[in-house]
Amino acid sequence: MNSPYHPDKVEQRAQSFWRESRSFEVTEEPDKEKFYCLTMFPYPSGKLHMGHVRVFTISDVIARYQRMQGKHVLQPMGWDAFGMPAENAAIQRGVPPAQWTYRNIQDMRVQMQRLGYAYDWTREIATCRPEYYRWEQWLFTRMFRRGLVYRKNSVVNWDPVDQTVLANEQVIEGRGWRSNALVERREIPQWFMKITAYADELLDELDRMPGWPEPVKTMQRNWIGRSEGLELEFPVEGTDESLEVFTTRPDTLMGVTYMAVAAEHPLAVRVAKHDPAIAAFIDECRKSDAAEATLQTMEKKGMPLGIAAIHPLSGEKVPLWVANFVLMSYGTGAVMAVPGHDERDWEFANKHGLPIVQVIAPEDGTDIDIEAGAFVEHGILVNSGEYDGLNFDAACDAIARHFEETGRGRRTVNYRLRDWGISRQRYWGAPIPIVYCEDCDAVPVPDDQLPVVLPEDVEFTGVGSPLKDMPEFLETPCPGCGRPARRETDTFDTFVESSWYFARYACPDSDRAMLDSRAAYWMPVDQYTGGIEHAILHLLYSRFFQRVMRDEGLSETSEPFTNLLTQGMVLKDGAKMSKAKGNTVDPQELIEKYGADTVRLFMIFTAPPEQALEWSDEGVQGSFRFLKRFWNSVQMHAQSGPAAPVDHDSLGAAQRDLRRKTHQTIAKISDDIGRRYTFNTAVAAAMELLNSVNRFEDRSAAGQSVVQEALEAIVLTLSPIVPHICHALWEALGHESALIDEPWPKTDDRALEQELIEIVVQVNGKLRGRISVAADADDAAVREAALGDANVQRFVDGRAIRKTIVVPGRLVNVVV
RNA sequence: GCCGGGAUGGCGGAACUGGUAGACGCGCCGGACUCAAAAUCCGGUUCUGGCAACAGAGUGAGAGUUCGAUUCUCUCUCCCGGCACCA
C-alpha cells in the first residue's frame, strides 16, 4: 500500500528523532577532526525572511555534508540582538526594546526549528544578555589599557528639530526621517578603536587566505587602501604655521596651483570669524549628512579664503580655498590641488578660473592639451625646474629626498582605512564601560564591577537616551578616586557584538573568561556563510577583533574564518527583499503549505549560492512536485520487497547503463557540494537520475537491485538538502539504522567504465556530425571515423583539409 | 563619485580547464486518464525557414585574440551590493 507524501508528518518524525537522540549536540573530542560551520547570526526582527532561510539552508547543507564525510561538526545559532529596530518598535508600539527583542527571539527560534537545521541549540547566544556583553566591555577596558581605544571629536548627523543624532539610514535626501528637517553635520566626542594599528597585518594576511572569494579580498584591500607617498608642509603666508598635506603624486608637486581645506578645518574656522561670507559658506557645507556617498556626489563647491600658502619648492604663493569635498575626518583635512594631472582638481580649477599647469608629459612624446582635460597617467616631468626630464619613480625619489633633507616633509604610508568609531548615542546597546570623573577624566570600569548592566525596564520615547534620566544608572563613584562621578551613556556600535560572537559559541557559558580552552578546539570557523553585503565592515571588524583577542592571550588564532561563502541576496521584482521595501514573502506560509523540505529545496535549486536569487512562486511548486515524485518512486520500489545487492558482472547493458548513471551522479554531486559549492547543479543531477530510474522498466531481480542502488544514492546525496524526506525514505528502503549517521556514498570505478563514447565533429568550427567510437580509440582512428561521417563529407566536399584538431574524448574539428 | 559583482530561450538557471550553447526546473502547447475539473503520467518547446532531413542566426552592445569564445583582452550600456551610524 503506497502512503502519499505528507510533509508535516514526515518532518515532525524526523525532527523528533534528531531531538531525542541529540543528534546535533557536540562537545570537544580532540581525537576527531572538527568542522565548525557557521552562519552570520540574524537580527531578531520578528519573523524569518527569505534571506534568512536561504543562508541557513546553504550552511546546513554544508554542515550535514561534512558530517557525512566523517567530521565532528559544530553548527550553532544565536541572535545579534541589539540595534535600532527595537528602539523604533518601542516608539511605535510602546513596548520596551528588551521585551520586543526577547519575544522576537522566541518566535524566530520556533520558525527555525520547523526548518530542521542541524543546530546545537545548547550553545544559543543573545548579544543583549549581560553574560554576553560583559566580555566585550571587559575587552574594551583591556584595549583602553593597551592604548587601542581613545576619544576624539567626530562627525554625526544632527537633526536640529528632534535634537537627536541620526543614523545614515534615517536621513532621507538630506532630511531627518521623522522631523523632515535638513540634517546638519555636527562634531561630538566619541570613542574609537585603533583598527589602523592592524592595517598592515589585515592587508598582508589577505594574500594567505585561499578560502576567501577573490572579490571580497579585493574589496578589503581597497578599503584598507594602503598608499605610499609624501607628507609635506606648505607654510601659510604671514604666519608661522604650516599646512600639512599627503600626496601619492609628489612628481606633480610643481603643478600645484591652489590648495583646499575642509569646512571644519581650524584655518577656515579662523577666517570665518571676521569674514561673514566664509562663515555662511561653512554653515552651508555643514548642511549635509555625513555619508561618504553623499559627500562624493555633491556638487563641488568652494570659496577662496583670501590667504595663501607658500609653495615649498618654488616659493610662489598658492591661494587657499575652503571646499565641501575635502573631509576633515580623512587625512589632514587639507589637500594640494594639481589641476593639470587630477580630474577632480581640473574640474574645480576650470569652474573657478584657477590656473592649470602641465608638469607631466607622456613618455612617448605625444603632445597633450592640458586645457582640454587632466593628464593623469605617469610620465616625464616638464616645467619643474631641476626635476625636468625625470620619470615618475626618479622624480618621486628626488623630491622626497629634498623634503627629508630640509625636514619639511617625509615619506610615509597612508591608509584609507580609518579608526573605528564605536560610540552610539542610543539606548538599546551595550553600555560603554567608562566613568567620567572631574579629577580622573575618563576611567574604565574595573573588572569586579563588570558588567555595566543596561537597565531593561525603561520607558523609551525616542527623544534622547533614557539612560540620561536615570540617576541610578548615571551616578556612581569614580573607580579611581571614589568621588561622585557619572557613567558614559553612549552604547557600543552593534558591530562590536558581532565581531567576536563566533568565538563565544565555543564556550557560551564561560563566566570566568571571555574565551576558554574550548575555543582553542573549535576555532577558527571552518566555513562561514553570510550575505555579500557584509564583505567589508563586519568581516574586517571580526578579523580585527580576533587579533585583539589573540594579542590579549585569549586565542592563538589570527584569522577567524578559514573559508568564506558569500551568498547572494533574495530579490523580488529586481530589488532586495526587505521590510523597508515591502516586497517580502513570508516563509512561514510556504512551510505550512508545502513543508520545510520544499522550501529548502527551492532555495538550493533555484540559483547557485553566490548569485542573487530572484523569487518565483511557481518554482516552489516545482520543488514540491519533485519531492512527491521522489517519494512515490521509492514507495513503489519498496513494495516489491528487499532487493539483493548488485552483482556487477551479471548485469545486462541497460542495467549497466543505469548503474553507470548512478555512479556518475554520485561523483558529480560529491564534486558539486564538496568542491564547487554549486548545490543547484547537484539537485539537477539527482533529478536526472530519478528520471532515469522512472524510465527504467526492468522488474527482474537484477533490475531491482540496480534501482535500489540508484534510489539509495539519491536519498544519501540529497539528504543534506532535504533531510526530512530522506530520513523517511531511507527507512522505506529497508534500513534499520538512521540516515543521519550514514556516511557519504562512494563511487565504484567499475560501474563508471564505458566502451563507446560519442565524439562531436566540426567543420570550420561548426557542428556537422556525431560519431561513436571506442573509448580507447587513438587520435588517428578518431580522425578517420570523423572524416567518414556522411554529413562531414558533404561539408568537406573535396576541399583541401588545412588541419584537423582532435580533442581526446570530446571533438574533432576539420579546418578546410 | 569610488570599490566589487552581474547580464545566456517566455522565466530561474546549465555549460567546471577556450571545445556539442540552452542540462535540470518553471511556464506554455499537444496527448493519455476523467462525466468533468484538479492531480498525475507521456510527448514537444531558443529563434527563422522547411513535412522532414537539414540549413541560417543566436549568450547586454561594439571591437580583438583563436582552428574554435557564454568562457580570454579592450571599450561601452544597463542592473545589483558596499561606501564607515541599517544589520
PDB file of N, CA, C and O (backbone and C1' of nucleotides) in Angstrom, chain B residues 45-79:
ATOM      1  P     U B  45      11.641  19.421 -29.045  1.00  0.00           P
ATOM      2  O5'   U B  45      11.256  20.886 -28.565  1.00  0.00           O
ATOM      3  C5'   U B  45      10.727  21.846 -29.494  1.00  0.00           C
ATOM      4  C4'   U B  45      10.243  23.059 -28.749  1.00  0.00           C
ATOM      5  C3'   U B  45      11.262  23.704 -27.820  1.00  0.00           C
ATOM      6  O3'   U B  45      12.160  24.539 -28.520  1.00  0.00           O
ATOM      7  C1'   U B  45       9.194  23.519 -26.697  1.00  0.00           C
ATOM      8  P     U B  46      13.736  24.390 -28.246  1.00  0.00           P
ATOM      9  O5'   U B  46      14.199  25.906 -28.149  1.00  0.00           O
ATOM     10  C5'   U B  46      13.725  26.745 -27.112  1.00  0.00           C
ATOM     11  C4'   U B  46      14.094  28.180 -27.422  1.00  0.00           C
ATOM     12  C3'   U B  46      13.620  28.648 -28.795  1.00  0.00           C
ATOM     13  O3'   U B  46      12.289  29.131 -28.736  1.00  0.00           O
ATOM     14  C1'   U B  46      15.922  29.196 -28.482  1.00  0.00           C
ATOM     15  P     C B  47      11.371  28.923 -30.040  1.00  0.00           P
ATOM     16  O5'   C B  47      11.915  30.040 -31.035  1.00  0.00           O
ATOM     17  C5'   C B  47      11.791  31.419 -30.714  1.00  0.00           C
ATOM     18  C4'   C B  47      12.546  32.248 -31.734  1.00  0.00           C
ATOM     19  C3'   C B  47      12.184  31.962 -33.185  1.00  0.00           C
ATOM     20  O3'   C B  47      11.020  32.659 -33.588  1.00  0.00           O
ATOM     21  C1'   C B  47      14.527  31.991 -32.966  1.00  0.00           C
ATOM     22  P     U B  48      10.055  31.957 -34.668  1.00  0.00           P
ATOM     23  O5'   U B  48      10.889  32.074 -36.022  1.00  0.00           O
ATOM     24  C5'   U B  48      11.197  33.358 -36.573  1.00  0.00           C
ATOM     25  C4'   U B  48      12.013  33.198 -37.829  1.00  0.00           C
ATOM     26  C3'   U B  48      11.512  32.153 -38.823  1.00  0.00           C
ATOM     27  O3'   U B  48      10.432  32.626 -39.608  1.00  0.00           O
ATOM     28  C1'   U B  48      13.841  31.897 -38.554  1.00  0.00           C
ATOM     29  P     G B  49       9.337  31.533 -40.075  1.00  0.00           P
ATOM     30  O5'   G B  49      10.102  30.696 -41.194  1.00  0.00           O
ATOM     31  C5'   G B  49      10.465  31.307 -42.432  1.00  0.00           C
ATOM     32  C4'   G B  49      11.275  30.357 -43.266  1.00  0.00           C
ATOM     33  C3'   G B  49      10.657  28.985 -43.508  1.00  0.00           C
ATOM     34  O3'   G B  49       9.643  29.011 -44.487  1.00  0.00           O
ATOM     35  C1'   G B  49      12.950  28.733 -42.999  1.00  0.00           C
ATOM     36  P     G B  50       8.423  28.008 -44.347  1.00  0.00           P
ATOM     37  O5'   G B  50       9.093  26.572 -44.492  1.00  0.00           O
ATOM     38  C5'   G B  50       9.494  26.087 -45.771  1.00  0.00           C
ATOM     39  C4'   G B  50      10.127  24.736 -45.626  1.00  0.00           C
ATOM     40  C3'   G B  50       9.261  23.667 -44.954  1.00  0.00           C
ATOM     41  O3'   G B  50       8.304  23.104 -45.829  1.00  0.00           O
ATOM     42  C1'   G B  50      11.448  23.614 -44.054  1.00  0.00           C
ATOM     43  P     C B  51       6.847  22.827 -45.231  1.00  0.00           P
ATOM     44  O5'   C B  51       7.046  21.726 -44.103  1.00  0.00           O
ATOM     45  C5'   C B  51       6.014  21.407 -43.160  1.00  0.00           C
ATOM     46  C4'   C B  51       6.038  19.942 -42.823  1.00  0.00           C
ATOM     47  C3'   C B  51       7.365  19.421 -42.293  1.00  0.00           C
ATOM     48  O3'   C B  51       7.480  19.607 -40.896  1.00  0.00           O
ATOM     49  C1'   C B  51       6.573  17.976 -43.996  1.00  0.00           C
ATOM     50  P     A B  52       8.853  20.109 -40.255  1.00  0.00           P
ATOM     51  O5'   A B  52       9.851  18.922 -40.617  1.00  0.00           O
ATOM     52  C5'   A B  52       9.820  17.698 -39.877  1.00  0.00           C
ATOM     53  C4'   A B  52      10.565  16.618 -40.611  1.00  0.00           C
ATOM     54  C3'   A B  52      12.079  16.749 -40.620  1.00  0.00           C
ATOM     55  O3'   A B  52      12.625  16.127 -39.473  1.00  0.00           O
ATOM     56  C1'   A B  52      11.301  16.332 -42.810  1.00  0.00           C
ATOM     57  P     A B  53      14.016  16.590 -38.820  1.00  0.00           P
ATOM     58  O5'   A B  53      15.102  16.124 -39.886  1.00  0.00           O
ATOM     59  C5'   A B  53      15.517  14.755 -39.941  1.00  0.00           C
ATOM     60  C4'   A B  53      16.353  14.521 -41.170  1.00  0.00           C
ATOM     61  C3'   A B  53      17.621  15.371 -41.256  1.00  0.00           C
ATOM     62  O3'   A B  53      18.688  14.804 -40.550  1.00  0.00           O
ATOM     63  C1'   A B  53      16.437  15.500 -43.307  1.00  0.00           C
ATOM     64  P     C B  54      19.534  15.670 -39.537  1.00  0.00           P
ATOM     65  O5'   C B  54      19.785  17.034 -40.307  1.00  0.00           O
ATOM     66  C5'   C B  54      20.803  17.157 -41.290  1.00  0.00           C
ATOM     67  C4'   C B  54      20.457  18.258 -42.250  1.00  0.00           C
ATOM     68  C3'   C B  54      20.953  19.652 -41.881  1.00  0.00           C
ATOM     69  O3'   C B  54      22.318  19.826 -42.201  1.00  0.00           O
ATOM     70  C1'   C B  54      18.706  19.807 -42.567  1.00  0.00           C
ATOM     71  P     A B  55      23.214  20.828 -41.390  1.00  0.00           P
ATOM     72  O5'   A B  55      22.734  22.236 -41.963  1.00  0.00           O
ATOM     73  C5'   A B  55      23.023  22.595 -43.310  1.00  0.00           C
ATOM     74  C4'   A B  55      22.310  23.876 -43.673  1.00  0.00           C
ATOM     75  C3'   A B  55      22.648  25.076 -42.793  1.00  0.00           C
ATOM     76  O3'   A B  55      23.864  25.682 -43.187  1.00  0.00           O
ATOM     77  C1'   A B  55      20.313  24.937 -43.076  1.00  0.00           C
ATOM     78  P     G B  56      24.749  26.435 -42.138  1.00  0.00           P
ATOM     79  O5'   G B  56      23.896  27.766 -41.875  1.00  0.00           O
ATOM     80  C5'   G B  56      23.864  28.804 -42.853  1.00  0.00           C
ATOM     81  C4'   G B  56      22.911  29.888 -42.434  1.00  0.00           C
ATOM     82  C3'   G B  56      23.209  30.539 -41.093  1.00  0.00           C
ATOM     83  O3'   G B  56      24.228  31.527 -41.190  1.00  0.00           O
ATOM     84  C1'   G B  56      20.922  30.015 -41.194  1.00  0.00           C
ATOM     85  P     A B  57      25.174  31.781 -39.917  1.00  0.00           P
ATOM     86  O5'   A B  57      24.184  32.507 -38.904  1.00  0.00           O
ATOM     87  C5'   A B  57      23.707  33.824 -39.195  1.00  0.00           C
ATOM     88  C4'   A B  57      22.678  34.243 -38.175  1.00  0.00           C
ATOM     89  C3'   A B  57      23.161  34.275 -36.734  1.00  0.00           C
ATOM     90  O3'   A B  57      23.873  35.465 -36.432  1.00  0.00           O
ATOM     91  C1'   A B  57      21.068  33.182 -36.838  1.00  0.00           C
ATOM     92  P     G B  58      25.059  35.411 -35.371  1.00  0.00           P
ATOM     93  O5'   G B  58      24.314  35.118 -33.997  1.00  0.00           O
ATOM     94  C5'   G B  58      23.419  36.078 -33.447  1.00  0.00           C
ATOM     95  C4'   G B  58      22.680  35.478 -32.287  1.00  0.00           C
ATOM     96  C3'   G B  58      23.560  35.018 -31.133  1.00  0.00           C
ATOM     97  O3'   G B  58      23.857  36.111 -30.278  1.00  0.00           O
ATOM     98  C1'   G B  58      21.974  33.336 -31.647  1.00  0.00           C
ATOM     99  P     U B  59      25.189  36.089 -29.390  1.00  0.00           P
ATOM    100  O5'   U B  59      24.668  35.513 -28.000  1.00  0.00           O
ATOM    101  C5'   U B  59      23.570  36.122 -27.332  1.00  0.00           C
ATOM    102  C4'   U B  59      23.652  35.840 -25.847  1.00  0.00           C
ATOM    103  C3'   U B  59      24.868  36.465 -25.171  1.00  0.00           C
ATOM    104  O3'   U B  59      24.476  36.866 -23.871  1.00  0.00           O
ATOM    105  C1'   U B  59      24.879  34.152 -24.822  1.00  0.00           C
ATOM    106  P     G B  60      25.206  38.111 -23.166  1.00  0.00           P
ATOM    107  O5'   G B  60      24.509  39.385 -23.825  1.00  0.00           O
ATOM    108  C5'   G B  60      23.105  39.587 -23.688  1.00  0.00           C
ATOM    109  C4'   G B  60      22.804  41.047 -23.882  1.00  0.00           C
ATOM    110  C3'   G B  60      23.672  41.746 -24.917  1.00  0.00           C
ATOM    111  O3'   G B  60      23.207  41.542 -26.226  1.00  0.00           O
ATOM    112  C1'   G B  60      23.617  43.027 -22.945  1.00  0.00           C
ATOM    113  P     A B  61      24.272  41.525 -27.433  1.00  0.00           P
ATOM    114  O5'   A B  61      24.691  43.052 -27.532  1.00  0.00           O
ATOM    115  C5'   A B  61      23.810  44.018 -28.107  1.00  0.00           C
ATOM    116  C4'   A B  61      24.583  45.283 -28.395  1.00  0.00           C
ATOM    117  C3'   A B  61      25.848  45.082 -29.218  1.00  0.00           C
ATOM    118  O3'   A B  61      25.585  45.038 -30.601  1.00  0.00           O
ATOM    119  C1'   A B  61      26.346  46.394 -27.333  1.00  0.00           C
ATOM    120  P     G B  62      26.545  44.153 -31.565  1.00  0.00           P
ATOM    121  O5'   G B  62      27.902  44.984 -31.582  1.00  0.00           O
ATOM    122  C5'   G B  62      27.931  46.270 -32.184  1.00  0.00           C
ATOM    123  C4'   G B  62      29.257  46.936 -31.938  1.00  0.00           C
ATOM    124  C3'   G B  62      30.481  46.147 -32.373  1.00  0.00           C
ATOM    125  O3'   G B  62      30.695  46.189 -33.768  1.00  0.00           O
ATOM    126  C1'   G B  62      30.864  47.076 -30.247  1.00  0.00           C
ATOM    127  P     A B  63      31.465  44.958 -34.484  1.00  0.00           P
ATOM    128  O5'   A B  63      32.898  44.989 -33.787  1.00  0.00           O
ATOM    129  C5'   A B  63      34.041  45.311 -34.559  1.00  0.00           C
ATOM    130  C4'   A B  63      35.187  45.710 -33.682  1.00  0.00           C
ATOM    131  C3'   A B  63      36.288  44.662 -33.567  1.00  0.00           C
ATOM    132  O3'   A B  63      37.099  44.613 -34.719  1.00  0.00           O
ATOM    133  C1'   A B  63      35.814  45.528 -31.437  1.00  0.00           C
ATOM    134  P     G B  64      37.458  43.138 -35.331  1.00  0.00           P
ATOM    135  O5'   G B  64      38.549  42.615 -34.299  1.00  0.00           O
ATOM    136  C5'   G B  64      39.759  43.349 -34.134  1.00  0.00           C
ATOM    137  C4'   G B  64      40.496  42.884 -32.918  1.00  0.00           C
ATOM    138  C3'   G B  64      40.991  41.447 -32.937  1.00  0.00           C
ATOM    139  O3'   G B  64      42.126  41.286 -33.753  1.00  0.00           O
ATOM    140  C1'   G B  64      40.105  41.962 -30.805  1.00  0.00           C
ATOM    141  P     U B  65      42.392  39.879 -34.499  1.00  0.00           P
ATOM    142  O5'   U B  65      42.869  38.942 -33.305  1.00  0.00           O
ATOM    143  C5'   U B  65      44.103  39.198 -32.641  1.00  0.00           C
ATOM    144  C4'   U B  65      44.294  38.195 -31.532  1.00  0.00           C
ATOM    145  C3'   U B  65      44.159  36.736 -31.954  1.00  0.00           C
ATOM    146  O3'   U B  65      45.346  36.244 -32.549  1.00  0.00           O
ATOM    147  C1'   U B  65      42.933  37.112 -29.960  1.00  0.00           C
ATOM    148  P     U B  66      45.264  35.365 -33.903  1.00  0.00           P
ATOM    149  O5'   U B  66      44.541  34.033 -33.422  1.00  0.00           O
ATOM    150  C5'   U B  66      45.201  33.147 -32.521  1.00  0.00           C
ATOM    151  C4'   U B  66      44.264  32.038 -32.138  1.00  0.00           C
ATOM    152  C3'   U B  66      43.636  31.280 -33.302  1.00  0.00           C
ATOM    153  O3'   U B  66      44.510  30.301 -33.821  1.00  0.00           O
ATOM    154  C1'   U B  66      41.979  31.796 -31.679  1.00  0.00           C
ATOM    155  P     C B  67      44.548  30.027 -35.413  1.00  0.00           P
ATOM    156  O5'   C B  67      43.191  29.245 -35.729  1.00  0.00           O
ATOM    157  C5'   C B  67      42.783  29.020 -37.081  1.00  0.00           C
ATOM    158  C4'   C B  67      41.606  28.075 -37.083  1.00  0.00           C
ATOM    159  C3'   C B  67      40.492  28.432 -36.115  1.00  0.00           C
ATOM    160  O3'   C B  67      39.616  29.390 -36.678  1.00  0.00           O
ATOM    161  C1'   C B  67      41.018  26.140 -35.878  1.00  0.00           C
ATOM    162  P     G B  68      39.096  30.586 -35.782  1.00  0.00           P
ATOM    163  O5'   G B  68      38.218  29.825 -34.699  1.00  0.00           O
ATOM    164  C5'   G B  68      36.977  29.230 -35.085  1.00  0.00           C
ATOM    165  C4'   G B  68      36.406  28.451 -33.948  1.00  0.00           C
ATOM    166  C3'   G B  68      36.165  29.236 -32.668  1.00  0.00           C
ATOM    167  O3'   G B  68      34.943  29.941 -32.729  1.00  0.00           O
ATOM    168  C1'   G B  68      37.214  27.180 -32.160  1.00  0.00           C
ATOM    169  P     A B  69      34.779  31.304 -31.978  1.00  0.00           P
ATOM    170  O5'   A B  69      34.993  30.928 -30.441  1.00  0.00           O
ATOM    171  C5'   A B  69      34.077  30.098 -29.753  1.00  0.00           C
ATOM    172  C4'   A B  69      33.667  30.755 -28.462  1.00  0.00           C
ATOM    173  C3'   A B  69      32.967  32.092 -28.629  1.00  0.00           C
ATOM    174  O3'   A B  69      32.013  32.244 -27.601  1.00  0.00           O
ATOM    175  C1'   A B  69      34.925  32.404 -27.379  1.00  0.00           C
ATOM    176  P     U B  70      30.504  31.933 -27.898  1.00  0.00           P
ATOM    177  O5'   U B  70      29.781  32.275 -26.525  1.00  0.00           O
ATOM    178  C5'   U B  70      29.494  33.618 -26.190  1.00  0.00           C
ATOM    179  C4'   U B  70      29.323  33.757 -24.711  1.00  0.00           C
ATOM    180  C3'   U B  70      30.616  33.745 -23.907  1.00  0.00           C
ATOM    181  O3'   U B  70      31.221  35.005 -23.901  1.00  0.00           O
ATOM    182  C1'   U B  70      28.986  32.351 -22.878  1.00  0.00           C
ATOM    183  P     U B  71      32.794  35.184 -24.076  1.00  0.00           P
ATOM    184  O5'   U B  71      33.423  34.352 -22.870  1.00  0.00           O
ATOM    185  C5'   U B  71      33.176  34.705 -21.501  1.00  0.00           C
ATOM    186  C4'   U B  71      33.800  33.659 -20.608  1.00  0.00           C
ATOM    187  C3'   U B  71      35.316  33.596 -20.714  1.00  0.00           C
ATOM    188  O3'   U B  71      35.895  33.487 -19.428  1.00  0.00           O
ATOM    189  C1'   U B  71      34.350  31.468 -21.206  1.00  0.00           C
ATOM    190  P     C B  72      36.451  34.839 -18.772  1.00  0.00           P
ATOM    191  O5'   C B  72      37.760  35.142 -19.647  1.00  0.00           O
ATOM    192  C5'   C B  72      39.003  34.552 -19.307  1.00  0.00           C
ATOM    193  C4'   C B  72      40.079  35.088 -20.227  1.00  0.00           C
ATOM    194  C3'   C B  72      40.001  36.581 -20.512  1.00  0.00           C
ATOM    195  O3'   C B  72      40.578  37.341 -19.475  1.00  0.00           O
ATOM    196  C1'   C B  72      40.315  35.423 -22.538  1.00  0.00           C
ATOM    197  P     U B  73      40.063  38.810 -19.173  1.00  0.00           P
ATOM    198  O5'   U B  73      40.718  39.672 -20.349  1.00  0.00           O
ATOM    199  C5'   U B  73      42.125  39.796 -20.486  1.00  0.00           C
ATOM    200  C4'   U B  73      42.424  40.746 -21.615  1.00  0.00           C
ATOM    201  C3'   U B  73      41.606  42.030 -21.596  1.00  0.00           C
ATOM    202  O3'   U B  73      42.165  42.998 -20.725  1.00  0.00           O
ATOM    203  C1'   U B  73      41.541  41.106 -23.759  1.00  0.00           C
ATOM    204  P     C B  74      41.204  44.034 -20.006  1.00  0.00           P
ATOM    205  O5'   C B  74      40.868  45.051 -21.178  1.00  0.00           O
ATOM    206  C5'   C B  74      41.884  45.876 -21.735  1.00  0.00           C
ATOM    207  C4'   C B  74      41.337  46.612 -22.929  1.00  0.00           C
ATOM    208  C3'   C B  74      40.091  47.450 -22.665  1.00  0.00           C
ATOM    209  O3'   C B  74      40.396  48.686 -22.055  1.00  0.00           O
ATOM    210  C1'   C B  74      39.803  46.221 -24.667  1.00  0.00           C
ATOM    211  P     U B  75      39.314  49.347 -21.091  1.00  0.00           P
ATOM    212  O5'   U B  75      38.229  49.912 -22.111  1.00  0.00           O
ATOM    213  C5'   U B  75      38.542  50.996 -22.977  1.00  0.00           C
ATOM    214  C4'   U B  75      37.385  51.250 -23.903  1.00  0.00           C
ATOM    215  C3'   U B  75      36.048  51.494 -23.217  1.00  0.00           C
ATOM    216  O3'   U B  75      35.899  52.811 -22.722  1.00  0.00           O
ATOM    217  C1'   U B  75      35.749  49.965 -24.985  1.00  0.00           C
ATOM    218  P     C B  76      35.015  53.034 -21.391  1.00  0.00           P
ATOM    219  O5'   C B  76      33.523  52.750 -21.888  1.00  0.00           O
ATOM    220  C5'   C B  76      32.905  53.648 -22.791  1.00  0.00           C
ATOM    221  C4'   C B  76      31.643  53.037 -23.338  1.00  0.00           C
ATOM    222  C3'   C B  76      30.505  52.827 -22.346  1.00  0.00           C
ATOM    223  O3'   C B  76      29.828  54.037 -22.054  1.00  0.00           O
ATOM    224  C1'   C B  76      30.684  50.941 -23.754  1.00  0.00           C
ATOM    225  P     U B  77      28.988  54.164 -20.687  1.00  0.00           P
ATOM    226  O5'   U B  77      27.696  53.272 -20.975  1.00  0.00           O
ATOM    227  C5'   U B  77      26.707  53.700 -21.908  1.00  0.00           C
ATOM    228  C4'   U B  77      25.592  52.680 -21.958  1.00  0.00           C
ATOM    229  C3'   U B  77      24.925  52.390 -20.619  1.00  0.00           C
ATOM    230  O3'   U B  77      23.941  53.361 -20.304  1.00  0.00           O
ATOM    231  C1'   U B  77      25.409  50.349 -21.700  1.00  0.00           C
ATOM    232  P     C B  78      23.700  53.788 -18.780  1.00  0.00           P
ATOM    233  O5'   C B  78      22.820  52.591 -18.191  1.00  0.00           O
ATOM    234  C5'   C B  78      21.510  52.354 -18.683  1.00  0.00           C
ATOM    235  C4'   C B  78      21.095  50.947 -18.338  1.00  0.00           C
ATOM    236  C3'   C B  78      21.083  50.613 -16.854  1.00  0.00           C
ATOM    237  O3'   C B  78      19.905  51.050 -16.216  1.00  0.00           O
ATOM    238  C1'   C B  78      22.174  48.878 -18.018  1.00  0.00           C
ATOM    239  P     C B  79      19.949  51.393 -14.633  1.00  0.00           P
ATOM    240  O5'   C B  79      20.030  49.953 -13.939  1.00  0.00           O
ATOM    241  C5'   C B  79      18.892  49.104 -13.903  1.00  0.00           C
ATOM    242  C4'   C B  79      19.278  47.764 -13.347  1.00  0.00           C
ATOM    243  C3'   C B  79      19.832  47.779 -11.927  1.00  0.00           C
ATOM    244  O3'   C B  79      18.822  47.866 -10.944  1.00  0.00           O
ATOM    245  C1'   C B  79      21.225  46.442 -13.253  1.00  0.00           C
TER     246        C B  79
END
